[in-house]
Amino acid sequence: MNEKLSAHIEKIDARWQGLEERVHAKLAGFAGADRSTEVRLLSQAAHASTVAKRVHWLRKAAETATRDVAAVAACRKGCAHCCRITVAVSRAEAQMIAKETGRPLNRQAGAFTVENQNDFTDPKARLAAAGFGKPCPFLKDEACSIYAFRPLACRLQVNLDEDDLLCQLVEGHTSSVPYLNLMEHHAAAVVLMGQGQAYDDIRQWFPEGSSK
Ligand code: SF4
């Protein structure tokens, strides 16, 4: 192991000392917060008549769920480590983004589904590796160029640490990140968009060189 990597791992180990307690202390400030708007928006998503409308309400619910906690998160404008990892996007969302941004959609993408996951050799690992280290095609000058239309996966990624240390991509090492637990939003998205949805990394749906 080279010196740079060992120094990085040391820093990470030190950071994790007491991190869970610090995150719990931060979240304690939100205990008892009124979540009725978030719940109502998820309900509107569940009752919407089309997949596009469901995605619309899921986006609103995600914004509401993460708005207040953003003040204590590590995520900042100009920080784009999570734009260099895999971003799993469903076909329904990819079609919406294509329509909203005018960017051509690669209709051949969508290799992953909930139903076919057992047909692949470790499909989750393959999807997880797909975007590692590669910038998202919508990342421009270290900022999201389609912020209003970004996927749910991007909206639901909130690091509750103090800074970006644990998000940094270092070859030969992967770190855990204390993300805000938004499992109910992820689960609602899978269920409401339909179990038959095809998923793929955002780079597959919108390959470089396919801009309008
Ligand atoms: S869509 Fe935007 S926020 Fe999401 S990974 Fe791409 S550049 Fe980053």
mmCIF file of C-alpha atoms and ligand atoms in Angstrom, residues 82-84 87 136-140 143-147 150-151 154 202-203, ligand 1:
data_model
loop_
_atom_site.group_PDB
_atom_site.id
_atom_site.type_symbol
_atom_site.label_atom_id
_atom_site.label_comp_id
_atom_site.label_asym_id
_atom_site.label_seq_id
_atom_site.Cartn_x
_atom_site.Cartn_y
_atom_site.Cartn_z
ATOM 1 C CA CYS A 82 -21.056 11.857 -5.842
ATOM 2 C CA CYS A 83 -21.256 12.933 -9.503
ATOM 3 C CA ARG A 84 -18.340 10.537 -10.104
ATOM 4 C CA VAL A 87 -26.201 7.135 -10.446
ATOM 5 C CA CYS A 136 -21.693 12.394 -14.894
ATOM 6 C CA PRO A 137 -22.417 13.779 -18.390
ATOM 7 C CA PHE A 138 -24.384 16.613 -16.768
ATOM 8 C CA LEU A 139 -21.516 17.765 -14.531
ATOM 9 C CA LYS A 140 -20.223 21.107 -15.830
ATOM 10 C CA ALA A 143 -21.814 21.845 -10.764
ATOM 11 C CA CYS A 144 -24.963 20.064 -11.910
ATOM 12 C CA SER A 145 -26.124 21.600 -15.189
ATOM 13 C CA ILE A 146 -29.611 20.054 -14.833
ATOM 14 C CA TYR A 147 -30.133 20.755 -11.130
ATOM 15 C CA ARG A 150 -31.608 15.860 -11.546
ATOM 16 C CA PRO A 151 -32.503 12.242 -10.713
ATOM 17 C CA CYS A 154 -28.976 12.654 -6.567
ATOM 18 C CA ILE A 202 -26.923 7.852 -15.932
ATOM 19 C CA ARG A 203 -23.866 7.632 -18.224
HETATM 20 S S1 SF4 B 1 -27.392 14.656 -12.524
HETATM 21 FE FE1 SF4 B 1 -26.372 16.426 -11.628
HETATM 22 S S2 SF4 B 1 -26.268 15.995 -9.409
HETATM 23 FE FE2 SF4 B 1 -26.729 14.067 -10.452
HETATM 24 S S3 SF4 B 1 -24.720 13.084 -10.764
HETATM 25 FE FE3 SF4 B 1 -25.203 14.268 -12.624
HETATM 26 S S4 SF4 B 1 -24.227 16.271 -12.344
HETATM 27 FE FE4 SF4 B 1 -24.329 15.264 -10.330
#
